[in-house]
JSON list of C-alpha atoms in Angstrom, two decimals:
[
{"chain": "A", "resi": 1, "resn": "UNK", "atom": "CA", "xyz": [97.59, 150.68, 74.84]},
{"chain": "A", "resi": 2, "resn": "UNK", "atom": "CA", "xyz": [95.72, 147.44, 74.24]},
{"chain": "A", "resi": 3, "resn": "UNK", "atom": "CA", "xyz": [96.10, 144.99, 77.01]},
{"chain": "A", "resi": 4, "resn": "UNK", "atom": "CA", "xyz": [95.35, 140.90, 77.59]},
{"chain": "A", "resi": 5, "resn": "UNK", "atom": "CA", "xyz": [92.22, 140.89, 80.19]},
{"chain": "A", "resi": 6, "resn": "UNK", "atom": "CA", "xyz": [91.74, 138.54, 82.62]},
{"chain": "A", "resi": 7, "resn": "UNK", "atom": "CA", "xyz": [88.99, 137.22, 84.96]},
{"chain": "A", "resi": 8, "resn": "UNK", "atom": "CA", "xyz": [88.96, 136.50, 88.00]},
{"chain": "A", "resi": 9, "resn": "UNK", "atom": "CA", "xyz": [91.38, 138.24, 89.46]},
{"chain": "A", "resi": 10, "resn": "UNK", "atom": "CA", "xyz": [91.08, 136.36, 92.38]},
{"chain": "A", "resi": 11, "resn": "UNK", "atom": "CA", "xyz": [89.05, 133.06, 92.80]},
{"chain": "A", "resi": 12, "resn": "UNK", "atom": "CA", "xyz": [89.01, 130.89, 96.20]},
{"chain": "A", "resi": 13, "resn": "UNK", "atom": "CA", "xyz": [87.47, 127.53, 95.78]},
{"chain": "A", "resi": 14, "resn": "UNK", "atom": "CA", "xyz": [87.04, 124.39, 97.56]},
{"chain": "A", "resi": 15, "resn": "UNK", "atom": "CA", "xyz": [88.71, 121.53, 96.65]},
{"chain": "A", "resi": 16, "resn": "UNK", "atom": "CA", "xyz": [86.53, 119.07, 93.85]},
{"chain": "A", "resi": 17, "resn": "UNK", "atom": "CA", "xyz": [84.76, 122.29, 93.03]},
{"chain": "A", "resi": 18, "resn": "UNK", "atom": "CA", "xyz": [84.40, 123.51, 89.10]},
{"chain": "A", "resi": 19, "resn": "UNK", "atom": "CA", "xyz": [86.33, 126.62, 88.78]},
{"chain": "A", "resi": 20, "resn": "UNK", "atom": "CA", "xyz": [86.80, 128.43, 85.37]},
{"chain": "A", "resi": 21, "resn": "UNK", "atom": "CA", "xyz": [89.45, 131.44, 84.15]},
{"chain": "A", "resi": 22, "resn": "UNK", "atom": "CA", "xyz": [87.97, 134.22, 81.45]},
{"chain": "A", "resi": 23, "resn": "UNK", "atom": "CA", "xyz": [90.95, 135.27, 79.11]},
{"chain": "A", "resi": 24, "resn": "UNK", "atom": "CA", "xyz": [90.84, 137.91, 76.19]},
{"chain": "A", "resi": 25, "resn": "UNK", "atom": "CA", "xyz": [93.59, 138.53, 74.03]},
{"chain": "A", "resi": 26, "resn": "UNK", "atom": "CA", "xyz": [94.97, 141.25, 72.62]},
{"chain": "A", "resi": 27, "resn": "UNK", "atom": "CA", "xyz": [92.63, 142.63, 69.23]},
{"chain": "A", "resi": 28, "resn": "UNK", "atom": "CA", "xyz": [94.44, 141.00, 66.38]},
{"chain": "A", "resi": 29, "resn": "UNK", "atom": "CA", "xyz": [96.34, 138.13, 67.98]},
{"chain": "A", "resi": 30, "resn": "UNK", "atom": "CA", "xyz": [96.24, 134.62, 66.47]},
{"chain": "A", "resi": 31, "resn": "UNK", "atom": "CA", "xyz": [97.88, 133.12, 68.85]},
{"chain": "A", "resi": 32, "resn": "UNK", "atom": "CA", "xyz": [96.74, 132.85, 72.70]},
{"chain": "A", "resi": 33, "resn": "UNK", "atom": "CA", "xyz": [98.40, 130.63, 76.12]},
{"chain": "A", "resi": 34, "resn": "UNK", "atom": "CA", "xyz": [97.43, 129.80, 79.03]},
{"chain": "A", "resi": 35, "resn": "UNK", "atom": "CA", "xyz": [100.73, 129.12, 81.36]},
{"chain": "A", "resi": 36, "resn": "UNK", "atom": "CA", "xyz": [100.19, 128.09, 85.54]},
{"chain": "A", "resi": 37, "resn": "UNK", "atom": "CA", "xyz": [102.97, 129.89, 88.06]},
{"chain": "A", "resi": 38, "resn": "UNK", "atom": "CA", "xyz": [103.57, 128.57, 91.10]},
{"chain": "A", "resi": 39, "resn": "UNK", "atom": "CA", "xyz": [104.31, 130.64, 93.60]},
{"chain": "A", "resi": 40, "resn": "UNK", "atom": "CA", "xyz": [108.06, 130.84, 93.85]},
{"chain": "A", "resi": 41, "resn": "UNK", "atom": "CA", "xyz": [108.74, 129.56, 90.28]},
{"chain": "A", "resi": 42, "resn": "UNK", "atom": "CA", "xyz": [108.22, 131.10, 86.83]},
{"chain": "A", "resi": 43, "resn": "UNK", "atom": "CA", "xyz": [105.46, 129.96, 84.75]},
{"chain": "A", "resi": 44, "resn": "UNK", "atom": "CA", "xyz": [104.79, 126.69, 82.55]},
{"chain": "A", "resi": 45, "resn": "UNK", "atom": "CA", "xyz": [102.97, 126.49, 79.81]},
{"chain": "A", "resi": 46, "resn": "UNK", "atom": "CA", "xyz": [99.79, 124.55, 79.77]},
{"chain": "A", "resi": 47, "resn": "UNK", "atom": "CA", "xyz": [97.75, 125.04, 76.55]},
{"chain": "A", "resi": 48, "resn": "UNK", "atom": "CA", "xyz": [98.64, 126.88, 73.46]},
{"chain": "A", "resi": 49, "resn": "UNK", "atom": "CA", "xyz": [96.06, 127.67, 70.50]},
{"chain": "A", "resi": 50, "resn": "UNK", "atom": "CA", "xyz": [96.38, 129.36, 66.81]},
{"chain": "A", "resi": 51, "resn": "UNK", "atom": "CA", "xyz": [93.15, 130.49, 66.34]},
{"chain": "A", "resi": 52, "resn": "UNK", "atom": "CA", "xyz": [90.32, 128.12, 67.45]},
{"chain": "A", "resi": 53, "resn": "UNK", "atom": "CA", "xyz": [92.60, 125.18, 67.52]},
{"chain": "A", "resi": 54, "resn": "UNK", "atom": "CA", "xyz": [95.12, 123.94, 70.14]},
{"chain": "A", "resi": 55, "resn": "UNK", "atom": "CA", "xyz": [98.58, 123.88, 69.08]},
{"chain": "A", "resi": 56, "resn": "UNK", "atom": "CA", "xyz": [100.18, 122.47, 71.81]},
{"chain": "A", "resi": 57, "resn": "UNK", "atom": "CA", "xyz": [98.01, 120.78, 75.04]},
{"chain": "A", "resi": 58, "resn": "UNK", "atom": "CA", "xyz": [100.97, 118.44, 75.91]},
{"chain": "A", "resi": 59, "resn": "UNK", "atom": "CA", "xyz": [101.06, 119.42, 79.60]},
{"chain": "A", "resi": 60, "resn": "UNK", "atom": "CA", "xyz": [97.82, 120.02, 80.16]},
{"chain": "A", "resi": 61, "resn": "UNK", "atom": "CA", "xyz": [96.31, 117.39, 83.13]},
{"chain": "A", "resi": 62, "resn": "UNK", "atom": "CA", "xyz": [93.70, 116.50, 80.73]},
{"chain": "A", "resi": 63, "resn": "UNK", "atom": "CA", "xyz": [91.95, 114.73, 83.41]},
{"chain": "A", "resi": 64, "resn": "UNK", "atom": "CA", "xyz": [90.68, 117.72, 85.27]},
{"chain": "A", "resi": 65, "resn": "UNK", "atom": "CA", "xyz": [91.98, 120.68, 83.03]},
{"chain": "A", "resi": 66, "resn": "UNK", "atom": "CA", "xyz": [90.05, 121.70, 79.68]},
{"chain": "A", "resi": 67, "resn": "UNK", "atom": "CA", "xyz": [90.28, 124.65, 77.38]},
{"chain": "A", "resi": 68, "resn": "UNK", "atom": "CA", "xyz": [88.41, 126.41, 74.12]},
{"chain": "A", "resi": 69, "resn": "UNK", "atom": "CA", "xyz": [88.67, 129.13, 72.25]},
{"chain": "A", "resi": 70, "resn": "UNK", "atom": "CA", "xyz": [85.31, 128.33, 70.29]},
{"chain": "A", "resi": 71, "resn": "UNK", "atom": "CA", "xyz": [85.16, 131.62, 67.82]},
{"chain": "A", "resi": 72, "resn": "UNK", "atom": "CA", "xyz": [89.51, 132.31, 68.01]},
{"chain": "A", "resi": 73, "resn": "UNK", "atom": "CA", "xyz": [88.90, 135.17, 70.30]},
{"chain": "A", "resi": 74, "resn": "UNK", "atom": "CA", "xyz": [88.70, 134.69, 74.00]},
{"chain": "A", "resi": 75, "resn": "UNK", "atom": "CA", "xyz": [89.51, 131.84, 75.76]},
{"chain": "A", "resi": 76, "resn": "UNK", "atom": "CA", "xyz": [88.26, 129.84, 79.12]},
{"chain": "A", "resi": 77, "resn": "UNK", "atom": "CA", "xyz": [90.12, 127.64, 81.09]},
{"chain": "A", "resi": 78, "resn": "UNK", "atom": "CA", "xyz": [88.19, 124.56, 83.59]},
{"chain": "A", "resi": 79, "resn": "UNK", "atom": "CA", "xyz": [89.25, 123.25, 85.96]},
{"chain": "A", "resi": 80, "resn": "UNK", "atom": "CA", "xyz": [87.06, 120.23, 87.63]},
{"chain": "A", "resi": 81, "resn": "UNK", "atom": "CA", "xyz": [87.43, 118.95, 90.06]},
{"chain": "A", "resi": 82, "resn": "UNK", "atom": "CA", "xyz": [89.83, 121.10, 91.70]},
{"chain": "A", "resi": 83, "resn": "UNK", "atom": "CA", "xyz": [92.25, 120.18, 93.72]},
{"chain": "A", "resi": 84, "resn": "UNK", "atom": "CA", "xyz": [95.26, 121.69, 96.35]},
{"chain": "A", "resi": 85, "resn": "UNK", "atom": "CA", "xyz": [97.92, 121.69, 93.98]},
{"chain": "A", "resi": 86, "resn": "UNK", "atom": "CA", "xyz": [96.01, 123.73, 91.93]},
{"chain": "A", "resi": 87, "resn": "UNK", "atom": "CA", "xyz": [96.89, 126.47, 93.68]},
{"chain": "A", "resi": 88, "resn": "UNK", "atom": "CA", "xyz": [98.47, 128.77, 91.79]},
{"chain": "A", "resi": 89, "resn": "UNK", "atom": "CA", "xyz": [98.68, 131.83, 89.18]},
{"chain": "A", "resi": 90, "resn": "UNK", "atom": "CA", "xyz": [97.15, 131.38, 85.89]},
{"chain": "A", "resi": 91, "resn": "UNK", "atom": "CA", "xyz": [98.07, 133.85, 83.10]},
{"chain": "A", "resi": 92, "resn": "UNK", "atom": "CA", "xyz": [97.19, 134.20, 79.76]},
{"chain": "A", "resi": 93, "resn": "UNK", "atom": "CA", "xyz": [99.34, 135.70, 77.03]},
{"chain": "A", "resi": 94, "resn": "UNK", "atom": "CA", "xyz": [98.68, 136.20, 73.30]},
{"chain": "A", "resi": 95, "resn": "UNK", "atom": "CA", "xyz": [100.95, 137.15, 70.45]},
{"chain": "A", "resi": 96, "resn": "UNK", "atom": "CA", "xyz": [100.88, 138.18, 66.81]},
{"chain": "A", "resi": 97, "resn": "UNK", "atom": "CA", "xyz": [103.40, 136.56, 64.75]},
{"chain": "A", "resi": 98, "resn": "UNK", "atom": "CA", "xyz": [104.81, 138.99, 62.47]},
{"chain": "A", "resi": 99, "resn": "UNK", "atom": "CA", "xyz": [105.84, 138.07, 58.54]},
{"chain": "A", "resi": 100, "resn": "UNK", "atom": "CA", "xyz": [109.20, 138.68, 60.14]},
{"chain": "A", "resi": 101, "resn": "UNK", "atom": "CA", "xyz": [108.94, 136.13, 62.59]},
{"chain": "A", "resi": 102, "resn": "UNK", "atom": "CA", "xyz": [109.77, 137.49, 65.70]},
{"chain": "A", "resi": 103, "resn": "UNK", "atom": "CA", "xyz": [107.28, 138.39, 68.03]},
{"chain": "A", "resi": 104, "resn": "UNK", "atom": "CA", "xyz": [106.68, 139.05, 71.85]},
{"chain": "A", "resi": 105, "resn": "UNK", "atom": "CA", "xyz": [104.27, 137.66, 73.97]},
{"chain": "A", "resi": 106, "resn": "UNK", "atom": "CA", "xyz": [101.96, 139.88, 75.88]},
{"chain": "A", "resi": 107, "resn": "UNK", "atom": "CA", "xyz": [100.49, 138.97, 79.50]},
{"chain": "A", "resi": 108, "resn": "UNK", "atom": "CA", "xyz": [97.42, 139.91, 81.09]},
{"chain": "A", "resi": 109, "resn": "UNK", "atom": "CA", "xyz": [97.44, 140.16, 85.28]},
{"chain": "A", "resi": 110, "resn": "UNK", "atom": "CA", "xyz": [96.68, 136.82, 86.18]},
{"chain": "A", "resi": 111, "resn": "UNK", "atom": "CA", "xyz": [93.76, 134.67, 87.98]},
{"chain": "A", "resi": 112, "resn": "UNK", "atom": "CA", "xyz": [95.07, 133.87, 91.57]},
{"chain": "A", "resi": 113, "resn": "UNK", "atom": "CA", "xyz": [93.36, 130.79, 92.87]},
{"chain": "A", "resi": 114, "resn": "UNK", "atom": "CA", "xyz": [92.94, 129.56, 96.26]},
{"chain": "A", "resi": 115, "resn": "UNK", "atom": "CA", "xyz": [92.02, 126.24, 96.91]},
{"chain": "A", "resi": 116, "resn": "UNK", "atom": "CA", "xyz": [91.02, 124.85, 100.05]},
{"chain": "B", "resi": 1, "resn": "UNK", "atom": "CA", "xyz": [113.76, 119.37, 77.43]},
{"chain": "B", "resi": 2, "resn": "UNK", "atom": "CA", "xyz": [114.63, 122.68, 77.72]},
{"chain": "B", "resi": 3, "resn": "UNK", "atom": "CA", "xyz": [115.75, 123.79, 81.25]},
{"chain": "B", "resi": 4, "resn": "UNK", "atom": "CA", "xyz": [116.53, 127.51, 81.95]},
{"chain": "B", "resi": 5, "resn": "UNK", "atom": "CA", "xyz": [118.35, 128.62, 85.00]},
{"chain": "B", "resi": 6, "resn": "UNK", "atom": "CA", "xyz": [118.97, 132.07, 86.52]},
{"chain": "B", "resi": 7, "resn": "UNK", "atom": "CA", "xyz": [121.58, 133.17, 88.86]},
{"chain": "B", "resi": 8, "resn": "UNK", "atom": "CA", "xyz": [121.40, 134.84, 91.46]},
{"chain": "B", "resi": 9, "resn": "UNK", "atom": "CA", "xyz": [117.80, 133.88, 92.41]},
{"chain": "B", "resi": 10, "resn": "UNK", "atom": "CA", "xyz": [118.19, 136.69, 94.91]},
{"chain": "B", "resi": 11, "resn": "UNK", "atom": "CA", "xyz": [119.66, 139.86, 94.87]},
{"chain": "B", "resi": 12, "resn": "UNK", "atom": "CA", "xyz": [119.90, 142.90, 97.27]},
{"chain": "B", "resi": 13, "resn": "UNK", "atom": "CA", "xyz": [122.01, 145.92, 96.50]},
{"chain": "B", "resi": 14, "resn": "UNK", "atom": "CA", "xyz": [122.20, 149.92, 97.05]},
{"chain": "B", "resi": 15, "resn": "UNK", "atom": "CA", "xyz": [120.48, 152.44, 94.62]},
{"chain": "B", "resi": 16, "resn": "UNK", "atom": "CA", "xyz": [122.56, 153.49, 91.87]},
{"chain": "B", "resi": 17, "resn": "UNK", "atom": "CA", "xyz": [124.46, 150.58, 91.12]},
{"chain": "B", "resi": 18, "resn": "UNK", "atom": "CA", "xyz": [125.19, 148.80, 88.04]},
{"chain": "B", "resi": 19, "resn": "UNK", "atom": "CA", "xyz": [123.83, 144.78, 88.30]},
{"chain": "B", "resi": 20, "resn": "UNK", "atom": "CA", "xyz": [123.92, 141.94, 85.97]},
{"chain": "B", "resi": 21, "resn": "UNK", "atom": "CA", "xyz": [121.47, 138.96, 86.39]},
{"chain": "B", "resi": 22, "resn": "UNK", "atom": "CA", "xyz": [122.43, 135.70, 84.48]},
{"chain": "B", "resi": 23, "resn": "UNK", "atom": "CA", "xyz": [120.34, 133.36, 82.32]},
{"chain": "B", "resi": 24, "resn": "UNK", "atom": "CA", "xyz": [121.30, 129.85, 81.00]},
{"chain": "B", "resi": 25, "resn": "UNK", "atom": "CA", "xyz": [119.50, 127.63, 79.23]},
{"chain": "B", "resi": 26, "resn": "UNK", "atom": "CA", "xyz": [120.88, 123.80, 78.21]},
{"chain": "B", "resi": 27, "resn": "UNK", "atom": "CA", "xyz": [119.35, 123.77, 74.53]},
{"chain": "B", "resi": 28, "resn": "UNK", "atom": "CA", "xyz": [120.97, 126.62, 72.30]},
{"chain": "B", "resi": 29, "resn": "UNK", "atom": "CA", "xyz": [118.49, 125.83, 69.42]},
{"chain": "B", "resi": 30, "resn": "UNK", "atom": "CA", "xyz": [116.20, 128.77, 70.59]},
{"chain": "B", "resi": 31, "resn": "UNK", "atom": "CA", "xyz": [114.37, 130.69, 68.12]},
{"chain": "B", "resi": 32, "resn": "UNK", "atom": "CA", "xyz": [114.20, 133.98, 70.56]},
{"chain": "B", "resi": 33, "resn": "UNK", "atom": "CA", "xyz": [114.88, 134.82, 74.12]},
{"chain": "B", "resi": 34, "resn": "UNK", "atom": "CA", "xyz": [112.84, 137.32, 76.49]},
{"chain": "B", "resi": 35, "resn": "UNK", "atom": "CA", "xyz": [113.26, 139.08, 79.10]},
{"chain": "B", "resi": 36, "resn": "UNK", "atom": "CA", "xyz": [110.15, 140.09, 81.54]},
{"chain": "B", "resi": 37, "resn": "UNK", "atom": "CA", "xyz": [109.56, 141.76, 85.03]},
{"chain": "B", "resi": 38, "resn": "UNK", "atom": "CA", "xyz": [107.20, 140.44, 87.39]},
{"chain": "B", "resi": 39, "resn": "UNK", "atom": "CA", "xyz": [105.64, 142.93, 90.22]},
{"chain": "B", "resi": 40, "resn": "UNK", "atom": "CA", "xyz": [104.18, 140.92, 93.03]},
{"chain": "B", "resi": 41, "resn": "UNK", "atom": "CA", "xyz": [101.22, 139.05, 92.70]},
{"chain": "B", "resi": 42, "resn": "UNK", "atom": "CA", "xyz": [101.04, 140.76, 88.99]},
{"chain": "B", "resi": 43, "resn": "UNK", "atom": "CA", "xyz": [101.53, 139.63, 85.47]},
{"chain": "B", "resi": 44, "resn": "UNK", "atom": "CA", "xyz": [104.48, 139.69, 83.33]},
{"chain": "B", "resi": 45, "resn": "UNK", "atom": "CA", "xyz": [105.96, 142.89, 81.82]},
{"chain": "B", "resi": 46, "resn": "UNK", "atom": "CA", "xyz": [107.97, 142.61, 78.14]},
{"chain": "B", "resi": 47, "resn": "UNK", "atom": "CA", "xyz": [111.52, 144.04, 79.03]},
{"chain": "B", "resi": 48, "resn": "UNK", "atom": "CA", "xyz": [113.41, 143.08, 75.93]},
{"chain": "B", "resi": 49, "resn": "UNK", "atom": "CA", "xyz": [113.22, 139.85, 73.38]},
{"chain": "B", "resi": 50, "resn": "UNK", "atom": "CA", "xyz": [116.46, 139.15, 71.42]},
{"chain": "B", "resi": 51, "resn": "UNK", "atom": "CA", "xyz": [115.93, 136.97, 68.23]},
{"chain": "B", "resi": 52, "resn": "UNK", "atom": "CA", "xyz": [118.28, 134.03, 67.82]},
{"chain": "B", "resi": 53, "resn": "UNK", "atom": "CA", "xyz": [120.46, 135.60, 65.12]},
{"chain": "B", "resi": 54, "resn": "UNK", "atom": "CA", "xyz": [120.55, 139.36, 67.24]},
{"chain": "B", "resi": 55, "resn": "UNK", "atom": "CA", "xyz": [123.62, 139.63, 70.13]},
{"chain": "B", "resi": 56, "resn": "UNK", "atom": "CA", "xyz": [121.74, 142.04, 72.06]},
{"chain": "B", "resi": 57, "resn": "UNK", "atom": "CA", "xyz": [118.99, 144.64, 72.25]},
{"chain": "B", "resi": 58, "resn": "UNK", "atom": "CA", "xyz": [118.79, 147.99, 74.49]},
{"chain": "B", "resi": 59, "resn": "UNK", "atom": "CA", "xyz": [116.18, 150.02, 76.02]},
{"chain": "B", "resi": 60, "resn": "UNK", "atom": "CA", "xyz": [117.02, 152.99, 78.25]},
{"chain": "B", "resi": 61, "resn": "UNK", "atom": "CA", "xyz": [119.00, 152.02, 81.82]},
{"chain": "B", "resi": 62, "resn": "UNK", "atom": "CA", "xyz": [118.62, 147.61, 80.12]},
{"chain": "B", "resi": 63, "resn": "UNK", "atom": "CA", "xyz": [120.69, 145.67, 77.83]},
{"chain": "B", "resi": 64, "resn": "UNK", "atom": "CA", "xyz": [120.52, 142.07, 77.13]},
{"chain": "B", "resi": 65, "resn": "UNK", "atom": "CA", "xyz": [122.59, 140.12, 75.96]},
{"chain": "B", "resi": 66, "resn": "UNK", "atom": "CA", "xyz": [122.52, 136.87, 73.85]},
{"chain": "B", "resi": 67, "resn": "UNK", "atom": "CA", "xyz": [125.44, 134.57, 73.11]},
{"chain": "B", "resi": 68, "resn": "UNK", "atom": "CA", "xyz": [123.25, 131.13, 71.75]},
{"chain": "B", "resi": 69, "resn": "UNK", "atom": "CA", "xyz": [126.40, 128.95, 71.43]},
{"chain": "B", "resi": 70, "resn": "UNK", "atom": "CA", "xyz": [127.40, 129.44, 74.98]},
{"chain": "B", "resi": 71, "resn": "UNK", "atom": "CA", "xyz": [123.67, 129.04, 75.93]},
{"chain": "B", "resi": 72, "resn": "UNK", "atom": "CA", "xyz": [123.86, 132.27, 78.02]},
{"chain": "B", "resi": 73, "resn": "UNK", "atom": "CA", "xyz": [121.98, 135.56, 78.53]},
{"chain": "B", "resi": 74, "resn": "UNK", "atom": "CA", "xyz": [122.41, 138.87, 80.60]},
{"chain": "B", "resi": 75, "resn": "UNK", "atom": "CA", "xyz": [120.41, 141.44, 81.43]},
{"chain": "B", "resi": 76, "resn": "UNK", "atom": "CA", "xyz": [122.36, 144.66, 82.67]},
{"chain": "B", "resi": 77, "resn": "UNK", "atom": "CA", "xyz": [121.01, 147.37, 84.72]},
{"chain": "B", "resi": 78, "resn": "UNK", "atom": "CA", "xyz": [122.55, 150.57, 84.67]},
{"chain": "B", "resi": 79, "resn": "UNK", "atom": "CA", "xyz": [121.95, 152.91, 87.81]},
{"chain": "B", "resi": 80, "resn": "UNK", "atom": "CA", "xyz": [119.94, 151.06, 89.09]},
{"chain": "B", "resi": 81, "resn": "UNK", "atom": "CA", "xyz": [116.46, 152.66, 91.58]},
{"chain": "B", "resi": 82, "resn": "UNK", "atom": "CA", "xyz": [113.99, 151.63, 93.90]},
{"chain": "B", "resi": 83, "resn": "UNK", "atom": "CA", "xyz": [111.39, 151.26, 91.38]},
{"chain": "B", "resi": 84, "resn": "UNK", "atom": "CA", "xyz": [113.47, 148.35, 89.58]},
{"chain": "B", "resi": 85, "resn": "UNK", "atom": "CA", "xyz": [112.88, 146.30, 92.29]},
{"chain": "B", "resi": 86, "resn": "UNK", "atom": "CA", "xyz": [110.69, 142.89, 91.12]},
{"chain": "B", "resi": 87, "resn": "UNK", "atom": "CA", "xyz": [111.58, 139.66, 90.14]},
{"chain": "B", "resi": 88, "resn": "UNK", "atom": "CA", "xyz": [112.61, 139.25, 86.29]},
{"chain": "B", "resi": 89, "resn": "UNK", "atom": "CA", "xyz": [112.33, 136.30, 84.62]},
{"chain": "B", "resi": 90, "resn": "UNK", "atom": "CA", "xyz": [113.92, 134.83, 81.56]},
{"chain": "B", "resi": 91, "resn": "UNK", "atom": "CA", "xyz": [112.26, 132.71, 79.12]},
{"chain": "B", "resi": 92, "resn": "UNK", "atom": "CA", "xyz": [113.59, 131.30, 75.88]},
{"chain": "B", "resi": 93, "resn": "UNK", "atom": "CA", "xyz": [111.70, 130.13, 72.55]},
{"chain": "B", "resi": 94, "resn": "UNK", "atom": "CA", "xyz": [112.21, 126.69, 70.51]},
{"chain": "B", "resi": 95, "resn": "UNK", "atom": "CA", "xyz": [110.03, 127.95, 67.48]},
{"chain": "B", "resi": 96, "resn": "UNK", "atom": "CA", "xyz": [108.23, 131.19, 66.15]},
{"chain": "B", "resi": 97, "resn": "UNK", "atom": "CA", "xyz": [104.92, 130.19, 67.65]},
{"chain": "B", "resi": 98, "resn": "UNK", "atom": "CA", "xyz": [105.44, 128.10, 70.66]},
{"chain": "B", "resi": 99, "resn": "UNK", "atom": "CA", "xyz": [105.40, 128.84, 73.89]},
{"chain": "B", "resi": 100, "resn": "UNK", "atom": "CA", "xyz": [107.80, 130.12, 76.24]},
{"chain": "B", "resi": 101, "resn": "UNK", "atom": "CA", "xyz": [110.39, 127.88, 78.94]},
{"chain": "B", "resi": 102, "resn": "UNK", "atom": "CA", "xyz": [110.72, 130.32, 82.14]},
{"chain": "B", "resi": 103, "resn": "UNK", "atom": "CA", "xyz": [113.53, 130.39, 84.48]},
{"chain": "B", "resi": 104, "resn": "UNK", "atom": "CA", "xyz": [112.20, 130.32, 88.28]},
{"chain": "B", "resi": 105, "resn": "UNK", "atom": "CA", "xyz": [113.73, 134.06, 87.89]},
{"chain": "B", "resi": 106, "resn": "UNK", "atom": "CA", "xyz": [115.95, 136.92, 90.07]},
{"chain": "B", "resi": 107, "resn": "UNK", "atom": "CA", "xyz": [114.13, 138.58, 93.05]},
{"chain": "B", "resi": 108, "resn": "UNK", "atom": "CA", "xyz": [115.66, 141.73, 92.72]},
{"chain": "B", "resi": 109, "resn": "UNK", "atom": "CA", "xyz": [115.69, 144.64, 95.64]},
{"chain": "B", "resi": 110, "resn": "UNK", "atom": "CA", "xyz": [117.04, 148.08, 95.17]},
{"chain": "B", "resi": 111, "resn": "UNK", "atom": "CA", "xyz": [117.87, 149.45, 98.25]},
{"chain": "B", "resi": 112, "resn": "UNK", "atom": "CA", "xyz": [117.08, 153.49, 98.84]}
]
């Protein structure tokens, strides 16, 4: 069964250190997030894109957070500088909206980062 | 904005009982609602998504349900076992392609 993969798995960094997340999607799927979890809460979304583009960045901290998905396929995530409250899960999920509409989002395992 | 609350954000019971954890979500114009499981320190696993226009969907021991006027949303466990034990999460849909709002979810425990 085709899975979302993720790398890291695990990344500890010092704080105002460059870190970056690895995401590919599902074969086939148009659509790709990136969401943050903090531990104890469920996820938010950060970035969404259709393809190459971004569809929805709204709640991205542009300041330090950037994201591409140059050819539509996989996807990085930067972070720089990092900082403490950056702590957290990142996960990546990608979807294929069907021509009936409904579709279900898929999630890899997750980056956990550490910073100190 | 969308907010989406579960209750009970905890739960502990015996093996083999039935359970129903409880979803609410202020906004009713969703376009789909999901249900996921979360092992720990793992990514999400699809349970069950229920389009806006569906009242619920099955598979084996779940059922969810959807009642979008109310704003409401339950996911019943039948019999439940050790292995069900994880925190699930609900998340709800404005439109076909966006993203997903999250409750902070259920930490469920089965006892043996």
């Amino acid at each position: 069964e085709a899975e979302v993969a993720q790398s890291p798995r695990y990344k500890i960094t010092e704080k105002s250190q460059a870190v970056a997340f690895w995401c590919d999607p599902i074969s086939g799927h148009a659509t790709l997030y990136w969401y943050r979890q903090i531990l104890g809460q469920g996820p938010e979304l950060l970035v969404q894109f259709q393809d190459e583009s971004v569809v929805d960045d709204s709640q991205l901290p542009k300041d330090r957070f950037s994201a591409e998905r140059l050819k539509g396929v996989d996807s990085t995530l930067k972070i720089q500088p990092a900082e403490l409250g950056d702590s957290a899960m990142y996960l990546c999920a990608s979807s294929y909206l069907s021509t009936s509409g409904g579709d279900t989002q898929y999630f890899g395992p997750g980056t956990r980062l550490t910073v100190l | 904005k969308q907010e989406v609350t579960q209750i009970p954000a905890a739960l502990s019971v015996p093996e083999g009982e039935n359970l129903v954890l409880n979803c609410s979500f202020t906004d009713s114009a969703i376009y789909n609602l999901q249900w996921f499981r979360q092992d720990p320190g793992k990514g999400l696993t699809s349970l069950l998504l229920i389009q806006s226009s569906q009242r619920e969907q099955t598979s084996g021991r779940l059922n969810a349900s959807l009642d979008k006027s109310s704003g409401r949303s339950t996911l019943y466990i039948a019999a439940s076992q050790p292995g069900d034990s994880a925190t699930y999460l609900c998340a709800v849909r404005r439109g076909g392609a966006d993203g997903l709002t999250f409750g902070k979810g259920t930490h469920l425990i089965i006892q043996p």
